[in-house]
Amino acid sequence: MKLEISELESGIKQAKLIGRLDLKGTNELDNEFAFKIGTSTSPVIVEMSEVEFIASIGMRLLVSAARAISRRGGKLIILQPQPLVREALETAGFNEIIPIFDDYDQALAALKSEPA
């Protein structure tokens, strides 16, 4: 599992995930993701176009980060999950907890419209 972090306009962070968010991938990523993303006070886009699979433990990682960011006044959204990953997230009701976008500009606009 690989994590690439970049800073976007208006202080928004983008975290690109690459690989499988199964038990092995989540364990490889857990501490780094929690430190670099979960401690953020900025809005975060988690770009998932290269995540091939997500298990419940991977969903837990995302929910934990989203809650931590929310407590600090930020917001986490998911961008461009692959169809099978999106289906798993929606089946679990994830889209009711964390917004999911397929369009980058819409995702950015949603984060910019959030009150500071």
Short mmCIF file of N, CA and C in Angstrom, two decimals:
data_model
loop_
_atom_site.label_atom_id
_atom_site.label_comp_id
_atom_site.label_asym_id
_atom_site.label_seq_id
_atom_site.Cartn_x
_atom_site.Cartn_y
_atom_site.Cartn_z
N MET A 1 0.85 -1.17 0.00
CA MET A 1 0.00 0.00 0.00
C MET A 1 0.89 1.23 0.00
N LYS A 2 0.55 2.18 -0.83
CA LYS A 2 1.35 3.39 -0.96
C LYS A 2 0.48 4.62 -0.70
N LEU A 3 1.06 5.63 -0.07
CA LEU A 3 0.39 6.89 0.24
C LEU A 3 1.23 8.04 -0.31
N GLU A 4 0.60 8.89 -1.12
CA GLU A 4 1.26 10.09 -1.64
C GLU A 4 0.45 11.30 -1.18
N ILE A 5 1.11 12.24 -0.51
CA ILE A 5 0.46 13.43 0.02
C ILE A 5 0.88 14.64 -0.80
N SER A 6 -0.09 15.49 -1.13
CA SER A 6 0.22 16.75 -1.79
C SER A 6 -0.66 17.85 -1.22
N GLU A 7 -0.18 19.08 -1.33
CA GLU A 7 -0.94 20.25 -0.87
C GLU A 7 -1.58 20.89 -2.09
N LEU A 8 -2.88 21.14 -2.01
CA LEU A 8 -3.61 21.78 -3.09
C LEU A 8 -3.89 23.23 -2.71
N GLU A 9 -4.63 23.90 -3.56
CA GLU A 9 -5.00 25.28 -3.28
C GLU A 9 -5.82 25.39 -2.01
N SER A 10 -5.83 26.54 -1.42
CA SER A 10 -6.61 26.85 -0.22
C SER A 10 -6.29 25.95 0.96
N GLY A 11 -5.08 25.39 1.01
CA GLY A 11 -4.68 24.57 2.14
C GLY A 11 -5.27 23.18 2.18
N ILE A 12 -5.91 22.76 1.11
CA ILE A 12 -6.50 21.43 1.04
C ILE A 12 -5.40 20.40 0.80
N LYS A 13 -5.45 19.30 1.56
CA LYS A 13 -4.50 18.20 1.37
C LYS A 13 -5.13 17.14 0.47
N GLN A 14 -4.29 16.52 -0.34
CA GLN A 14 -4.74 15.37 -1.11
C GLN A 14 -3.89 14.17 -0.74
N ALA A 15 -4.55 13.09 -0.39
CA ALA A 15 -3.88 11.83 -0.06
C ALA A 15 -4.26 10.82 -1.13
N LYS A 16 -3.29 10.42 -1.93
CA LYS A 16 -3.54 9.42 -2.97
C LYS A 16 -3.15 8.06 -2.43
N LEU A 17 -4.11 7.14 -2.44
CA LEU A 17 -3.86 5.78 -1.99
C LEU A 17 -3.68 4.88 -3.20
N ILE A 18 -2.69 4.00 -3.13
CA ILE A 18 -2.40 3.09 -4.23
C ILE A 18 -2.22 1.69 -3.65
N GLY A 19 -3.02 0.75 -4.15
CA GLY A 19 -2.89 -0.64 -3.70
C GLY A 19 -4.20 -1.21 -3.20
N ARG A 20 -4.09 -2.07 -2.20
CA ARG A 20 -5.25 -2.76 -1.63
C ARG A 20 -5.40 -2.39 -0.16
N LEU A 21 -6.59 -1.95 0.21
CA LEU A 21 -6.87 -1.65 1.62
C LEU A 21 -7.46 -2.89 2.28
N ASP A 22 -6.71 -3.97 2.22
CA ASP A 22 -7.07 -5.20 2.92
C ASP A 22 -6.30 -5.20 4.24
N LEU A 23 -6.27 -6.31 4.95
CA LEU A 23 -5.58 -6.36 6.24
C LEU A 23 -4.11 -5.97 6.11
N LYS A 24 -3.42 -6.56 5.15
CA LYS A 24 -1.99 -6.28 4.96
C LYS A 24 -1.76 -4.81 4.58
N GLY A 25 -2.50 -4.32 3.59
CA GLY A 25 -2.33 -2.95 3.13
C GLY A 25 -2.67 -1.92 4.19
N THR A 26 -3.74 -2.18 4.94
CA THR A 26 -4.13 -1.25 6.00
C THR A 26 -3.09 -1.23 7.11
N ASN A 27 -2.57 -2.40 7.47
CA ASN A 27 -1.52 -2.45 8.50
C ASN A 27 -0.27 -1.70 8.06
N GLU A 28 0.08 -1.79 6.78
CA GLU A 28 1.25 -1.07 6.26
C GLU A 28 1.05 0.44 6.33
N LEU A 29 -0.18 0.88 6.20
CA LEU A 29 -0.50 2.29 6.04
C LEU A 29 -0.97 2.96 7.33
N ASP A 30 -1.45 2.20 8.28
CA ASP A 30 -2.19 2.72 9.42
C ASP A 30 -1.50 3.88 10.14
N ASN A 31 -0.29 3.71 10.62
CA ASN A 31 0.38 4.76 11.39
C ASN A 31 0.68 5.99 10.55
N GLU A 32 1.18 5.79 9.35
CA GLU A 32 1.50 6.92 8.47
C GLU A 32 0.25 7.72 8.13
N PHE A 33 -0.83 7.03 7.79
CA PHE A 33 -2.09 7.69 7.43
C PHE A 33 -2.65 8.44 8.63
N ALA A 34 -2.65 7.81 9.79
CA ALA A 34 -3.16 8.46 11.00
C ALA A 34 -2.36 9.72 11.32
N PHE A 35 -1.04 9.66 11.17
CA PHE A 35 -0.19 10.81 11.49
C PHE A 35 -0.32 11.92 10.45
N LYS A 36 -0.23 11.57 9.17
CA LYS A 36 -0.22 12.59 8.12
C LYS A 36 -1.60 13.11 7.76
N ILE A 37 -2.63 12.29 7.93
CA ILE A 37 -3.98 12.70 7.55
C ILE A 37 -4.87 12.90 8.77
N GLY A 38 -4.86 11.96 9.68
CA GLY A 38 -5.74 12.03 10.85
C GLY A 38 -5.48 13.20 11.77
N THR A 39 -4.29 13.78 11.71
CA THR A 39 -3.96 14.94 12.55
C THR A 39 -4.19 16.26 11.83
N SER A 40 -4.70 16.20 10.61
CA SER A 40 -4.89 17.40 9.80
C SER A 40 -6.01 18.28 10.34
N THR A 41 -5.80 19.58 10.25
CA THR A 41 -6.87 20.53 10.52
C THR A 41 -7.43 21.06 9.21
N SER A 42 -6.80 20.70 8.12
CA SER A 42 -7.21 21.12 6.78
C SER A 42 -8.19 20.11 6.19
N PRO A 43 -8.99 20.54 5.22
CA PRO A 43 -9.81 19.59 4.49
C PRO A 43 -8.91 18.61 3.73
N VAL A 44 -9.38 17.38 3.57
CA VAL A 44 -8.59 16.33 2.93
C VAL A 44 -9.40 15.62 1.85
N ILE A 45 -8.79 15.47 0.68
CA ILE A 45 -9.34 14.63 -0.39
C ILE A 45 -8.54 13.34 -0.38
N VAL A 46 -9.22 12.21 -0.24
CA VAL A 46 -8.57 10.91 -0.33
C VAL A 46 -8.86 10.36 -1.72
N GLU A 47 -7.86 10.40 -2.59
CA GLU A 47 -8.01 9.97 -3.98
C GLU A 47 -7.77 8.47 -4.06
N MET A 48 -8.80 7.74 -4.52
CA MET A 48 -8.77 6.28 -4.45
C MET A 48 -8.87 5.60 -5.82
N SER A 49 -8.50 6.29 -6.88
CA SER A 49 -8.63 5.71 -8.22
C SER A 49 -7.73 4.49 -8.43
N GLU A 50 -6.68 4.36 -7.61
CA GLU A 50 -5.77 3.22 -7.75
C GLU A 50 -5.87 2.24 -6.58
N VAL A 51 -6.98 2.31 -5.85
CA VAL A 51 -7.25 1.32 -4.80
C VAL A 51 -8.09 0.23 -5.44
N GLU A 52 -7.54 -0.98 -5.48
CA GLU A 52 -8.17 -2.09 -6.18
C GLU A 52 -9.21 -2.81 -5.33
N PHE A 53 -9.07 -2.72 -4.01
CA PHE A 53 -9.93 -3.48 -3.10
C PHE A 53 -9.96 -2.78 -1.76
N ILE A 54 -11.11 -2.83 -1.09
CA ILE A 54 -11.19 -2.29 0.28
C ILE A 54 -11.95 -3.29 1.15
N ALA A 55 -11.37 -3.62 2.28
CA ALA A 55 -12.00 -4.49 3.28
C ALA A 55 -12.54 -3.60 4.40
N SER A 56 -13.27 -4.19 5.31
CA SER A 56 -13.85 -3.41 6.40
C SER A 56 -12.77 -2.71 7.24
N ILE A 57 -11.61 -3.32 7.38
CA ILE A 57 -10.53 -2.68 8.15
C ILE A 57 -10.03 -1.42 7.44
N GLY A 58 -10.06 -1.42 6.11
CA GLY A 58 -9.70 -0.23 5.35
C GLY A 58 -10.74 0.87 5.52
N MET A 59 -12.01 0.47 5.57
CA MET A 59 -13.08 1.44 5.81
C MET A 59 -12.93 2.06 7.20
N ARG A 60 -12.54 1.24 8.18
CA ARG A 60 -12.34 1.74 9.54
C ARG A 60 -11.24 2.79 9.57
N LEU A 61 -10.18 2.57 8.80
CA LEU A 61 -9.08 3.53 8.72
C LEU A 61 -9.59 4.88 8.23
N LEU A 62 -10.43 4.87 7.19
CA LEU A 62 -10.97 6.11 6.63
C LEU A 62 -11.93 6.79 7.60
N VAL A 63 -12.80 6.02 8.24
CA VAL A 63 -13.75 6.60 9.20
C VAL A 63 -13.02 7.21 10.39
N SER A 64 -12.01 6.53 10.89
CA SER A 64 -11.23 7.05 12.02
C SER A 64 -10.57 8.38 11.66
N ALA A 65 -9.99 8.44 10.47
CA ALA A 65 -9.36 9.69 10.03
C ALA A 65 -10.39 10.80 9.85
N ALA A 66 -11.54 10.46 9.25
CA ALA A 66 -12.59 11.46 9.03
C ALA A 66 -13.09 12.03 10.36
N ARG A 67 -13.27 11.17 11.34
CA ARG A 67 -13.71 11.64 12.67
C ARG A 67 -12.67 12.53 13.32
N ALA A 68 -11.41 12.13 13.24
CA ALA A 68 -10.33 12.93 13.83
C ALA A 68 -10.24 14.30 13.17
N ILE A 69 -10.34 14.33 11.86
CA ILE A 69 -10.28 15.60 11.12
C ILE A 69 -11.48 16.47 11.47
N SER A 70 -12.65 15.86 11.55
CA SER A 70 -13.87 16.59 11.89
C SER A 70 -13.77 17.24 13.26
N ARG A 71 -13.19 16.54 14.22
CA ARG A 71 -13.01 17.10 15.57
C ARG A 71 -12.12 18.34 15.55
N ARG A 72 -11.27 18.45 14.55
CA ARG A 72 -10.37 19.60 14.42
C ARG A 72 -10.94 20.67 13.48
N GLY A 73 -12.17 20.48 13.04
CA GLY A 73 -12.83 21.46 12.19
C GLY A 73 -12.63 21.26 10.71
N GLY A 74 -12.03 20.15 10.30
CA GLY A 74 -11.82 19.86 8.88
C GLY A 74 -12.84 18.87 8.35
N LYS A 75 -12.62 18.44 7.13
CA LYS A 75 -13.52 17.49 6.50
C LYS A 75 -12.72 16.59 5.58
N LEU A 76 -13.10 15.31 5.51
CA LEU A 76 -12.48 14.35 4.62
C LEU A 76 -13.51 13.90 3.61
N ILE A 77 -13.10 13.84 2.34
CA ILE A 77 -13.97 13.29 1.29
C ILE A 77 -13.18 12.28 0.48
N ILE A 78 -13.90 11.43 -0.21
CA ILE A 78 -13.29 10.40 -1.06
C ILE A 78 -13.50 10.79 -2.51
N LEU A 79 -12.44 10.62 -3.30
CA LEU A 79 -12.49 10.97 -4.72
C LEU A 79 -12.17 9.76 -5.59
N GLN A 80 -12.98 9.55 -6.59
CA GLN A 80 -12.77 8.60 -7.68
C GLN A 80 -12.45 7.16 -7.26
N PRO A 81 -13.28 6.57 -6.39
CA PRO A 81 -13.04 5.16 -6.11
C PRO A 81 -13.38 4.31 -7.34
N GLN A 82 -12.66 3.22 -7.53
CA GLN A 82 -12.97 2.30 -8.62
C GLN A 82 -14.37 1.73 -8.38
N PRO A 83 -15.04 1.26 -9.44
CA PRO A 83 -16.42 0.79 -9.30
C PRO A 83 -16.64 -0.25 -8.19
N LEU A 84 -15.78 -1.25 -8.08
CA LEU A 84 -15.97 -2.26 -7.03
C LEU A 84 -15.73 -1.69 -5.64
N VAL A 85 -14.79 -0.77 -5.52
CA VAL A 85 -14.53 -0.12 -4.24
C VAL A 85 -15.71 0.77 -3.87
N ARG A 86 -16.22 1.52 -4.84
CA ARG A 86 -17.39 2.38 -4.60
C ARG A 86 -18.58 1.54 -4.16
N GLU A 87 -18.80 0.43 -4.84
CA GLU A 87 -19.91 -0.45 -4.49
C GLU A 87 -19.78 -0.95 -3.05
N ALA A 88 -18.59 -1.34 -2.66
CA ALA A 88 -18.36 -1.80 -1.28
C ALA A 88 -18.64 -0.68 -0.28
N LEU A 89 -18.17 0.52 -0.58
CA LEU A 89 -18.38 1.66 0.30
C LEU A 89 -19.87 1.99 0.43
N GLU A 90 -20.57 2.01 -0.70
CA GLU A 90 -22.00 2.33 -0.68
C GLU A 90 -22.82 1.23 -0.01
N THR A 91 -22.46 -0.02 -0.23
CA THR A 91 -23.16 -1.14 0.41
C THR A 91 -23.04 -1.03 1.93
N ALA A 92 -21.91 -0.57 2.40
CA ALA A 92 -21.68 -0.40 3.84
C ALA A 92 -22.29 0.90 4.38
N GLY A 93 -22.90 1.71 3.51
CA GLY A 93 -23.49 2.97 3.93
C GLY A 93 -22.47 4.07 4.16
N PHE A 94 -21.30 3.86 3.61
CA PHE A 94 -20.19 4.78 3.80
C PHE A 94 -20.48 6.17 3.25
N ASN A 95 -21.19 6.21 2.12
CA ASN A 95 -21.49 7.49 1.47
C ASN A 95 -22.40 8.37 2.32
N GLU A 96 -23.01 7.82 3.36
CA GLU A 96 -23.81 8.63 4.28
C GLU A 96 -22.94 9.26 5.37
N ILE A 97 -21.73 8.76 5.51
CA ILE A 97 -20.80 9.25 6.53
C ILE A 97 -19.76 10.19 5.91
N ILE A 98 -19.20 9.75 4.79
CA ILE A 98 -18.15 10.50 4.11
C ILE A 98 -18.57 10.71 2.66
N PRO A 99 -18.60 11.96 2.19
CA PRO A 99 -18.99 12.21 0.80
C PRO A 99 -18.03 11.54 -0.19
N ILE A 100 -18.61 11.02 -1.27
CA ILE A 100 -17.83 10.37 -2.33
C ILE A 100 -18.09 11.12 -3.63
N PHE A 101 -17.02 11.51 -4.31
CA PHE A 101 -17.13 12.23 -5.57
C PHE A 101 -16.36 11.51 -6.66
N ASP A 102 -16.88 11.59 -7.89
CA ASP A 102 -16.15 11.07 -9.05
C ASP A 102 -15.45 12.20 -9.79
N ASP A 103 -15.90 13.43 -9.58
CA ASP A 103 -15.38 14.59 -10.29
C ASP A 103 -14.51 15.44 -9.35
N TYR A 104 -13.28 15.66 -9.78
CA TYR A 104 -12.31 16.41 -8.97
C TYR A 104 -12.81 17.83 -8.67
N ASP A 105 -13.31 18.54 -9.67
CA ASP A 105 -13.75 19.92 -9.46
C ASP A 105 -14.92 20.00 -8.48
N GLN A 106 -15.83 19.03 -8.55
CA GLN A 106 -16.95 19.00 -7.59
C GLN A 106 -16.45 18.73 -6.18
N ALA A 107 -15.48 17.85 -6.05
CA ALA A 107 -14.91 17.55 -4.74
C ALA A 107 -14.24 18.79 -4.15
N LEU A 108 -13.47 19.47 -4.96
CA LEU A 108 -12.79 20.69 -4.52
C LEU A 108 -13.81 21.76 -4.13
N ALA A 109 -14.84 21.93 -4.94
CA ALA A 109 -15.88 22.92 -4.65
C ALA A 109 -16.60 22.59 -3.35
N ALA A 110 -16.85 21.31 -3.10
CA ALA A 110 -17.53 20.91 -1.87
C ALA A 110 -16.69 21.26 -0.65
N LEU A 111 -15.39 21.08 -0.74
CA LEU A 111 -14.52 21.41 0.39
C LEU A 111 -14.38 22.91 0.57
N LYS A 112 -14.34 23.65 -0.52
CA LYS A 112 -14.21 25.10 -0.43
C LYS A 112 -15.47 25.75 0.12
N SER A 113 -16.62 25.11 -0.08
CA SER A 113 -17.88 25.70 0.38
C SER A 113 -18.14 25.43 1.85
N GLU A 114 -17.31 24.59 2.47
CA GLU A 114 -17.47 24.29 3.90
C GLU A 114 -17.12 25.52 4.71
N PRO A 115 -17.90 25.81 5.76
CA PRO A 115 -17.54 26.94 6.63
C PRO A 115 -16.24 26.67 7.36
N ALA A 116 -15.47 27.71 7.56
CA ALA A 116 -14.16 27.57 8.22
C ALA A 116 -14.30 27.42 9.70
#
